PDB file of C-alpha atoms in Angstrom:
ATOM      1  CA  UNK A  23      17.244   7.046  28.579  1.00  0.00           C
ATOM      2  CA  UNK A  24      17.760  10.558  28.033  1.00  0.00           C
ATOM      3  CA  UNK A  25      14.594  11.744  27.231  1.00  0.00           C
ATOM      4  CA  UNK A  26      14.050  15.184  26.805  1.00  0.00           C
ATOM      5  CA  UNK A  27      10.319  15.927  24.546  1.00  0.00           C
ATOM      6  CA  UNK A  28       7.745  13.380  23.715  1.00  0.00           C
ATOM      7  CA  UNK A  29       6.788  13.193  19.907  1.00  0.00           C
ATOM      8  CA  UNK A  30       3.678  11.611  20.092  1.00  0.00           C
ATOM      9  CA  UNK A  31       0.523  12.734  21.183  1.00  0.00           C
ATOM     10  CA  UNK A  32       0.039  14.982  17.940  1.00  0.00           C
ATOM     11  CA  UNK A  33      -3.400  14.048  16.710  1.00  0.00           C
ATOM     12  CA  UNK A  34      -3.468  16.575  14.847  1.00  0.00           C
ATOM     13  CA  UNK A  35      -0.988  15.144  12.301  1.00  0.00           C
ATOM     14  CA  UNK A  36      -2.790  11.892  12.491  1.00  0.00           C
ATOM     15  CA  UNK A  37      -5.559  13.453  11.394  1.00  0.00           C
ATOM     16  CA  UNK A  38      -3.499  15.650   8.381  1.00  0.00           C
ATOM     17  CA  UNK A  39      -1.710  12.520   7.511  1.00  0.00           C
ATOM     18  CA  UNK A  40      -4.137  10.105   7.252  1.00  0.00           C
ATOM     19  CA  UNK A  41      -6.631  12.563   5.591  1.00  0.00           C
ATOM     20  CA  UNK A  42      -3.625  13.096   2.707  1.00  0.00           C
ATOM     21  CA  UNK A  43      -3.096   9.711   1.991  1.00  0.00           C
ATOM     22  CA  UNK A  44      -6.587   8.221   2.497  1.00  0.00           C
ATOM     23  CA  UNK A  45      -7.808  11.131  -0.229  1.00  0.00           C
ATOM     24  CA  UNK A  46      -5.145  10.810  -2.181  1.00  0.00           C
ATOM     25  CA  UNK A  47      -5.518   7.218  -3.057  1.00  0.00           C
ATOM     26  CA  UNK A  48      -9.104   7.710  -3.291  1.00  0.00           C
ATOM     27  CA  UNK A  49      -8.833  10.210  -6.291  1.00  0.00           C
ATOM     28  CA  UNK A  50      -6.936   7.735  -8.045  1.00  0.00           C
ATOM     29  CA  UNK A  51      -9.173   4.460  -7.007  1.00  0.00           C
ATOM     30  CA  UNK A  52     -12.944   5.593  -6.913  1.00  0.00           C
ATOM     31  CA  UNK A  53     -14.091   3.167  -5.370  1.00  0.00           C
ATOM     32  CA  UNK A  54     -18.197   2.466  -6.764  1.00  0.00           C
ATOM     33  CA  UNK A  55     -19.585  -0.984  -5.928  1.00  0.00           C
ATOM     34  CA  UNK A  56     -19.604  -2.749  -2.220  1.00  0.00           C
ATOM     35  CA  UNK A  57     -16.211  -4.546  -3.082  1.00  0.00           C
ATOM     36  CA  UNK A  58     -14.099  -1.798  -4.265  1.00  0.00           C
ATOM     37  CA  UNK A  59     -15.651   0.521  -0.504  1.00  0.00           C
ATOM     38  CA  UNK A  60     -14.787  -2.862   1.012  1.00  0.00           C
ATOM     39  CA  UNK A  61     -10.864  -2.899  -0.349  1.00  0.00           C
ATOM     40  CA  UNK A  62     -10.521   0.516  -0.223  1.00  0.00           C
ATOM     41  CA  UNK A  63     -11.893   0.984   3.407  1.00  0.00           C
ATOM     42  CA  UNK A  64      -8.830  -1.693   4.558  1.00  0.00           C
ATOM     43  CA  UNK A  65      -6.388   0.345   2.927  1.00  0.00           C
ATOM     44  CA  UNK A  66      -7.401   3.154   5.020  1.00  0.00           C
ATOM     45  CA  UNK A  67      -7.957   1.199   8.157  1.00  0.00           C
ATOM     46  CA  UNK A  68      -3.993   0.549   7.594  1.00  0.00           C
ATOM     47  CA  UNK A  69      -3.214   3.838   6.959  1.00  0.00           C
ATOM     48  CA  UNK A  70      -5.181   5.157   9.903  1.00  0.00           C
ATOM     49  CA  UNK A  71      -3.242   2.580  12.434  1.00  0.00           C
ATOM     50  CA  UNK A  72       0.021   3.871  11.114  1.00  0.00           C
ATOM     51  CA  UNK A  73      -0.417   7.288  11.797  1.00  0.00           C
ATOM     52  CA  UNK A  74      -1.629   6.931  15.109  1.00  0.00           C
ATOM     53  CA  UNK A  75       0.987   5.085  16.124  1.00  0.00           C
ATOM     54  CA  UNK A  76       3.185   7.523  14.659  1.00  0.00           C
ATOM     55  CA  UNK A  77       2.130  10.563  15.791  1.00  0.00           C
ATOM     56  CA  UNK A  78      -0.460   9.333  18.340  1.00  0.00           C
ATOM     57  CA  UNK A  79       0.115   6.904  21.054  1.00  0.00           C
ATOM     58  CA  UNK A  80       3.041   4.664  20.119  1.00  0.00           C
ATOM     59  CA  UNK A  81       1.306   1.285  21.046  1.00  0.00           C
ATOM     60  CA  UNK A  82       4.217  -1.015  19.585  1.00  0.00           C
ATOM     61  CA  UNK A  83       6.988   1.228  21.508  1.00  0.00           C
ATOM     62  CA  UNK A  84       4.819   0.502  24.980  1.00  0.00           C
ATOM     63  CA  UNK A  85       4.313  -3.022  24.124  1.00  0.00           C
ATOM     64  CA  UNK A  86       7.962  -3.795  23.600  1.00  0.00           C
ATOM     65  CA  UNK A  87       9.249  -1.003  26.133  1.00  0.00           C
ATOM     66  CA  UNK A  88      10.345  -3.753  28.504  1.00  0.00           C
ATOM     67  CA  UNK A  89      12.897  -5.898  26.006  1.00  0.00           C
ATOM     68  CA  UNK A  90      13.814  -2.458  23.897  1.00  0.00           C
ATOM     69  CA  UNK A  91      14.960  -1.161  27.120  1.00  0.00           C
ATOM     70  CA  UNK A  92      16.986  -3.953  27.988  1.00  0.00           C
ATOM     71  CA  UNK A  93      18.560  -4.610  24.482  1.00  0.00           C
ATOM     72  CA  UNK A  94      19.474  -1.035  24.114  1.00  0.00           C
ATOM     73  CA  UNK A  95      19.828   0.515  27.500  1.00  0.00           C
ATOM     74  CA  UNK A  96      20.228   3.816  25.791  1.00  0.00           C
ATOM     75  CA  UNK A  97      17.226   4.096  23.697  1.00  0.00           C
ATOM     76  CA  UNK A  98      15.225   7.362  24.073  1.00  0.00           C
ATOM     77  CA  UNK A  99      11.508   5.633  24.009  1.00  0.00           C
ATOM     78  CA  UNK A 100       9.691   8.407  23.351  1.00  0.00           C
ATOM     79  CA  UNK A 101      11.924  10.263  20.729  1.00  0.00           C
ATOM     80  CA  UNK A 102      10.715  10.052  16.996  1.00  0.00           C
ATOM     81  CA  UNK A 103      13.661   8.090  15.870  1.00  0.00           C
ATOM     82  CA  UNK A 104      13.166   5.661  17.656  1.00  0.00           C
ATOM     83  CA  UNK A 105       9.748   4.298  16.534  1.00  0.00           C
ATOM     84  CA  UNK A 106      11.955   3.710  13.117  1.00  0.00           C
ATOM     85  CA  UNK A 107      12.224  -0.135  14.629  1.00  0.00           C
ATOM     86  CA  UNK A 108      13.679  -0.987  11.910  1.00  0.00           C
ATOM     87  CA  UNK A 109      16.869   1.163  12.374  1.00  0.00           C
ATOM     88  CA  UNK A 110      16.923   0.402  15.866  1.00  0.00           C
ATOM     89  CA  UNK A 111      16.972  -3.143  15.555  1.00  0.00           C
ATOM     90  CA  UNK A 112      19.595  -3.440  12.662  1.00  0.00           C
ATOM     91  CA  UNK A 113      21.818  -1.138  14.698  1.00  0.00           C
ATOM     92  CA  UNK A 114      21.979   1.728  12.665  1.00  0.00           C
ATOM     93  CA  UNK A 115      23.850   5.195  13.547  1.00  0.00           C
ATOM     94  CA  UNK A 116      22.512   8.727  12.903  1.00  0.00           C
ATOM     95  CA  UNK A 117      19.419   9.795  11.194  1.00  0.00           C
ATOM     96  CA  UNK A 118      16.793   7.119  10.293  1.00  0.00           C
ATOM     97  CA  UNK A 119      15.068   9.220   7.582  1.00  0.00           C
ATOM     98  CA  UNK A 120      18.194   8.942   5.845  1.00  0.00           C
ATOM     99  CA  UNK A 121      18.658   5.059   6.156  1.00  0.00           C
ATOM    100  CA  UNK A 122      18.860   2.579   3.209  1.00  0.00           C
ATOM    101  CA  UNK A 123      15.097   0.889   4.186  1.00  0.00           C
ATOM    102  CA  UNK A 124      13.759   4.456   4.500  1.00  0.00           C
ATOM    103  CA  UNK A 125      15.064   5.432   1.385  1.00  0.00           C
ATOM    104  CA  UNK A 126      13.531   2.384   0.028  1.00  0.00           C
ATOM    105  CA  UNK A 127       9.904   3.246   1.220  1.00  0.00           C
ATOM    106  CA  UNK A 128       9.771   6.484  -0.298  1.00  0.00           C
ATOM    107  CA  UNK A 129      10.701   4.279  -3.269  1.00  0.00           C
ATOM    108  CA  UNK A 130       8.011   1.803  -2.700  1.00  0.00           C
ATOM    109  CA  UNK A 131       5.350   4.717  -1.910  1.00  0.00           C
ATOM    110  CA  UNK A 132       6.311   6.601  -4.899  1.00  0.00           C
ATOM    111  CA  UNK A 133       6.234   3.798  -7.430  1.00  0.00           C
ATOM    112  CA  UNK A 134       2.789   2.624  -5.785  1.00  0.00           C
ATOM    113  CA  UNK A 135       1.502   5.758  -6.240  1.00  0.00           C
ATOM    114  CA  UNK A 136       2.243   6.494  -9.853  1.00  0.00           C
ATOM    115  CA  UNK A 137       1.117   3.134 -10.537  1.00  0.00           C
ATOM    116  CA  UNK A 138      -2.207   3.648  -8.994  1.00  0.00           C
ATOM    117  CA  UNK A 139      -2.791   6.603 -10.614  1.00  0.00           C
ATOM    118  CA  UNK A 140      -1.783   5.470 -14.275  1.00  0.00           C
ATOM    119  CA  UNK A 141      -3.625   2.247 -13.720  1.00  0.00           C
ATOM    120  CA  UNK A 142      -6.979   3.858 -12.968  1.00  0.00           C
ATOM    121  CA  UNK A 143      -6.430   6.340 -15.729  1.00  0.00           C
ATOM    122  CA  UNK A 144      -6.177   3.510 -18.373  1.00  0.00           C
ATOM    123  CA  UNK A 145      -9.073   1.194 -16.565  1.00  0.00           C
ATOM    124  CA  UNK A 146     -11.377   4.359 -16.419  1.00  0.00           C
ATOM    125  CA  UNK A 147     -11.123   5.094 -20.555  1.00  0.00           C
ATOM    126  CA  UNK A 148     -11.792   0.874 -20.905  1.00  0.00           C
ATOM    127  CA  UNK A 149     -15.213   1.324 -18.053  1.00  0.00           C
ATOM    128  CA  UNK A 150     -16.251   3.709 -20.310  1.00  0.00           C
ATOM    129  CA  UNK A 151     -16.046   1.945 -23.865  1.00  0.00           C
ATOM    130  CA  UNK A 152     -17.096  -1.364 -22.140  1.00  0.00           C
ATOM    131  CA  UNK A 153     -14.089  -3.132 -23.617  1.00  0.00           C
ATOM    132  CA  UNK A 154     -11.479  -5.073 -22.665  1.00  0.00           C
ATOM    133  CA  UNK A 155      -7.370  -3.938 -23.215  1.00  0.00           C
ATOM    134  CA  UNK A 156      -3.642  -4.641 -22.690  1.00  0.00           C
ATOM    135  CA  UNK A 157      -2.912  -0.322 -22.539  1.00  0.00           C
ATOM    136  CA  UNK A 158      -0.595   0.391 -19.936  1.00  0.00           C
ATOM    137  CA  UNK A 159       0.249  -1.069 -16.593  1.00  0.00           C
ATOM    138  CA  UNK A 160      -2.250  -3.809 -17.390  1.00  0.00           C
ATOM    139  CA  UNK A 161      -0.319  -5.067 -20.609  1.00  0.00           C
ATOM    140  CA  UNK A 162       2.202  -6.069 -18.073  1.00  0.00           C
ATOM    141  CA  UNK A 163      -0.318  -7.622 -15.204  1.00  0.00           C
ATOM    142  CA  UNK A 164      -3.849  -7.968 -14.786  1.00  0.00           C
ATOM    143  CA  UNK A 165      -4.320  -6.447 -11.023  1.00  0.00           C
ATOM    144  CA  UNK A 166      -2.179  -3.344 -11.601  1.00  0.00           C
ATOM    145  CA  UNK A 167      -4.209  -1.212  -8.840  1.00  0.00           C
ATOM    146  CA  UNK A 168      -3.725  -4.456  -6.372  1.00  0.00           C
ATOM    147  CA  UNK A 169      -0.308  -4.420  -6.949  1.00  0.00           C
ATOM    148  CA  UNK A 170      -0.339  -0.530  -6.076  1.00  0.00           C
ATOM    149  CA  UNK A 171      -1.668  -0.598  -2.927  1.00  0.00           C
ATOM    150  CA  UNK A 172       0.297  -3.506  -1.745  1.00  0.00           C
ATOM    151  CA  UNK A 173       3.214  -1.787  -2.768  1.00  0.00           C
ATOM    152  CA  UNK A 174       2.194   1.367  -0.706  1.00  0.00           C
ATOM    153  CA  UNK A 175       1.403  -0.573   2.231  1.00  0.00           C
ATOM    154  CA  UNK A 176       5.131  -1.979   2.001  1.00  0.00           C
ATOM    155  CA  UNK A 177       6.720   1.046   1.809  1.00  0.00           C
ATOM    156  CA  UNK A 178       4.715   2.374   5.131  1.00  0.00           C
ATOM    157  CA  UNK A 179       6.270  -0.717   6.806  1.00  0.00           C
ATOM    158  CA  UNK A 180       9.590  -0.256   5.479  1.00  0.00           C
ATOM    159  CA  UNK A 181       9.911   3.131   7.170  1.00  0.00           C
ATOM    160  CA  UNK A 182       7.784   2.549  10.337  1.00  0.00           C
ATOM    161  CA  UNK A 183       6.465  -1.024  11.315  1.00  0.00           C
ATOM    162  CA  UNK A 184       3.748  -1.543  14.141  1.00  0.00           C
ATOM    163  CA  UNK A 185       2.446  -4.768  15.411  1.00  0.00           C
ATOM    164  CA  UNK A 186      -1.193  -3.705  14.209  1.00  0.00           C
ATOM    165  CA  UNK A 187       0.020  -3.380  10.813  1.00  0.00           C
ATOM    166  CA  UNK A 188       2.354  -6.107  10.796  1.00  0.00           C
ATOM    167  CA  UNK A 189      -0.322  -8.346  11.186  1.00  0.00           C
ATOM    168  CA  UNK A 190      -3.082  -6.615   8.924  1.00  0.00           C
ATOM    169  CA  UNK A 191      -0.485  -6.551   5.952  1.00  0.00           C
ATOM    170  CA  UNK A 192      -0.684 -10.159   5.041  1.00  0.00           C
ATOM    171  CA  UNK A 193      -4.858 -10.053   5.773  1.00  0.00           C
ATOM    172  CA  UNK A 194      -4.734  -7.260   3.473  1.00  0.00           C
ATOM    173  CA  UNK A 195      -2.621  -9.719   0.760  1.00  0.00           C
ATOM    174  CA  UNK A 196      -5.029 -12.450   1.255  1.00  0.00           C
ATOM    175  CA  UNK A 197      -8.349  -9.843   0.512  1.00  0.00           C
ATOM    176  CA  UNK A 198      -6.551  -8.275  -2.473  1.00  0.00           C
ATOM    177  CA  UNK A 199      -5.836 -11.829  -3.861  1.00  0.00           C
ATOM    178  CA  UNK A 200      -9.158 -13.292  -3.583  1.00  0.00           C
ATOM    179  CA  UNK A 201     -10.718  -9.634  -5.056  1.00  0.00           C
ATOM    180  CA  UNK A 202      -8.661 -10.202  -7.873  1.00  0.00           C
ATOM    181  CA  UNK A 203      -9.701 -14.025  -8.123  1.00  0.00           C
ATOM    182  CA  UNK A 204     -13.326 -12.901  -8.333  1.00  0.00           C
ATOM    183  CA  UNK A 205     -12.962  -9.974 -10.487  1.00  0.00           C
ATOM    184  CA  UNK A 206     -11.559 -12.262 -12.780  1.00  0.00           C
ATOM    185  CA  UNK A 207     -14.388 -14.528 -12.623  1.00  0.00           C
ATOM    186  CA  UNK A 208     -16.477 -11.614 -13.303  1.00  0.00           C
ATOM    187  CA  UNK A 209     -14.595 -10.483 -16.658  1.00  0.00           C
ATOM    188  CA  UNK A 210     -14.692 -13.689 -18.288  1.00  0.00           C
ATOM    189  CA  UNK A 211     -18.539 -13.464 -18.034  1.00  0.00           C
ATOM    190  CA  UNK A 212     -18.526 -10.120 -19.472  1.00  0.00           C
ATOM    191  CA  UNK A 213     -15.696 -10.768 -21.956  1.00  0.00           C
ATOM    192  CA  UNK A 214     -15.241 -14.552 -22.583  1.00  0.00           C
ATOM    193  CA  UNK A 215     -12.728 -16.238 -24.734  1.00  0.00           C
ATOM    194  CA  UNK A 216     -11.130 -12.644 -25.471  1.00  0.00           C
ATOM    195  CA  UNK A 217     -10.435 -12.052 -21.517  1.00  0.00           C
ATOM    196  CA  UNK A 218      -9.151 -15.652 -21.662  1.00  0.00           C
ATOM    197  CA  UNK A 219      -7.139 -14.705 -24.308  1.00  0.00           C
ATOM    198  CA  UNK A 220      -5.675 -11.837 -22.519  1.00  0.00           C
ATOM    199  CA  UNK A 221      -4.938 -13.859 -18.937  1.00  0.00           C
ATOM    200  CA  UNK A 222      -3.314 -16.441 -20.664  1.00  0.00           C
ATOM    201  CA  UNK A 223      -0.949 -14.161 -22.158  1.00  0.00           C
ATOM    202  CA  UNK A 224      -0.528 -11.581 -18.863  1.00  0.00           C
ATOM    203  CA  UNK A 225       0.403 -12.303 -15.234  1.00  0.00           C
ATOM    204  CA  UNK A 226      -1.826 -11.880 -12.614  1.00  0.00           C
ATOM    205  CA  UNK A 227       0.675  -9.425 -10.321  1.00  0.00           C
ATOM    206  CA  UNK A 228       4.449 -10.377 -11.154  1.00  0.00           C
ATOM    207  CA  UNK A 229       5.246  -8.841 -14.700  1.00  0.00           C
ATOM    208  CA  UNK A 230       7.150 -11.474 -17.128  1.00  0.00           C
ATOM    209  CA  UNK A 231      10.945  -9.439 -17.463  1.00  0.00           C
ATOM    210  CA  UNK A 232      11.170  -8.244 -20.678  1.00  0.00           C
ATOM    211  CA  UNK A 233       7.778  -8.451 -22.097  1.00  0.00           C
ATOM    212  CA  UNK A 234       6.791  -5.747 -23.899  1.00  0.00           C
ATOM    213  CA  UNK A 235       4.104  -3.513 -23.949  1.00  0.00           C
ATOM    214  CA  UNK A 236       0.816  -3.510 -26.316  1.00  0.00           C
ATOM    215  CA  UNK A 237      -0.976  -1.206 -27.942  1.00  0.00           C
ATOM    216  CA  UNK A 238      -4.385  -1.856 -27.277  1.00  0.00           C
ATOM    217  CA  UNK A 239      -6.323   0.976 -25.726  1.00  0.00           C
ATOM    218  CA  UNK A 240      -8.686  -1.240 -23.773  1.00  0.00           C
ATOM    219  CA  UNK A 241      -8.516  -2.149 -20.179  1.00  0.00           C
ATOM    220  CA  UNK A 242      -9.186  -4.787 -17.720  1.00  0.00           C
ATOM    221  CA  UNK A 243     -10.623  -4.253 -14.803  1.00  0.00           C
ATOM    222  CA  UNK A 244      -8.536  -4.435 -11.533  1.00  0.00           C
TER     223      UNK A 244
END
């Protein structure tokens, strides 16, 4: 191992970090009632585990030290490439940041992003006319803001998996699928045949390729 400056033990960027993306999906989300603090507050519980393993103690690295030495004799254990598992283990050269699954997290945490933010745009405008719409991201699926987060939380693992959040991403699936089970519930008391109308016609997460967008101004809800 030729180890020459440890990159963790910055708490101050676990701190910056998390605070970024913690308040920056909380502009977009606004979370209100117990359910929406409840979803939200996992989301950040992720984020906050990332960045401490990141930046902070590298739990996963320590954890796995013994085989990770032995598989790759060479590995520099405390360097910040190599807590980019996923490079390491597919055997890729040079800089991680620049690697095809990195690339494809920025991707994923771009995309999830912009779809947050559009999504609450169009679901805040509905809240506040008390109606029910196909506008936007949610003329495509009905849990656009789900679908966001998820999509975040994949692009995180893309370009640095832990064994914390390897195991809280598919808790975090199973939560946002039964939210969106019982919000659904929740609209069809409010809005009846015409939200039945509208689920029968629009996926609950996995857009139908090539249907087109309506319209509508309305919303529905998460």
């Amino acid at each position: 191992m030729n180890h020459t400056e440890s990159a963790y033990g910055l708490w101050s960027l676990v701190i910056i970090n998390s605070a970024i993306f913690i308040m920056f999906a909380f502009s977009f989300f606004k979370p209100a009632t117990a359910r929406d603090w409840r979803t939200f507050g996992a989301f950040a519980a992720f984020v906050v585990a990332l960045f401490v393993e990141m930046y902070g103690f590298p739990l996963t690295i320590y954890l796995l030290s013994g085989w990770l030495q032995t598989k790759f004799p060479n590995l520099d254990l405390l360097s910040h490439s190599s807590g980019h598992l996923w490079s390491t283990l597919l055997g890729e050269k040079g800089d991680p940041h620049f690697g095809v699954l990195h690339i494809a997290s920025y991707v994923f945490l771009g995309y999830g992003f912009y779809l947050l933010s559009t999504a609450w745009n169009v679901l805040y405008h509905a809240q506040r006319r008390q109606s029910l719409a196909t506008a936007g991201p949610y003329a495509r699926i009905r849990h656009p803001q789900y679908v966001a987060f998820v999509m975040i939380l994949l692009g995180f693992l893309l370009q640095w998996p832990t064994l914390l959040t390897l195991v809280m991403f598919p808790v975090l699936l199973l939560m946002y699928g039964r939210l969106a089970i019982t919000e659904e519930n929740e609209m069809r008391k409010q809005f009846g045949a015409e939200y039945d109308s509208y689920a029968q016609q629009t996926p609950r997460f996995i857009p139908r390729m090539g249907k087109s967008e309506s319209t509508n101004d309305s919303e529905s809800k998460r």
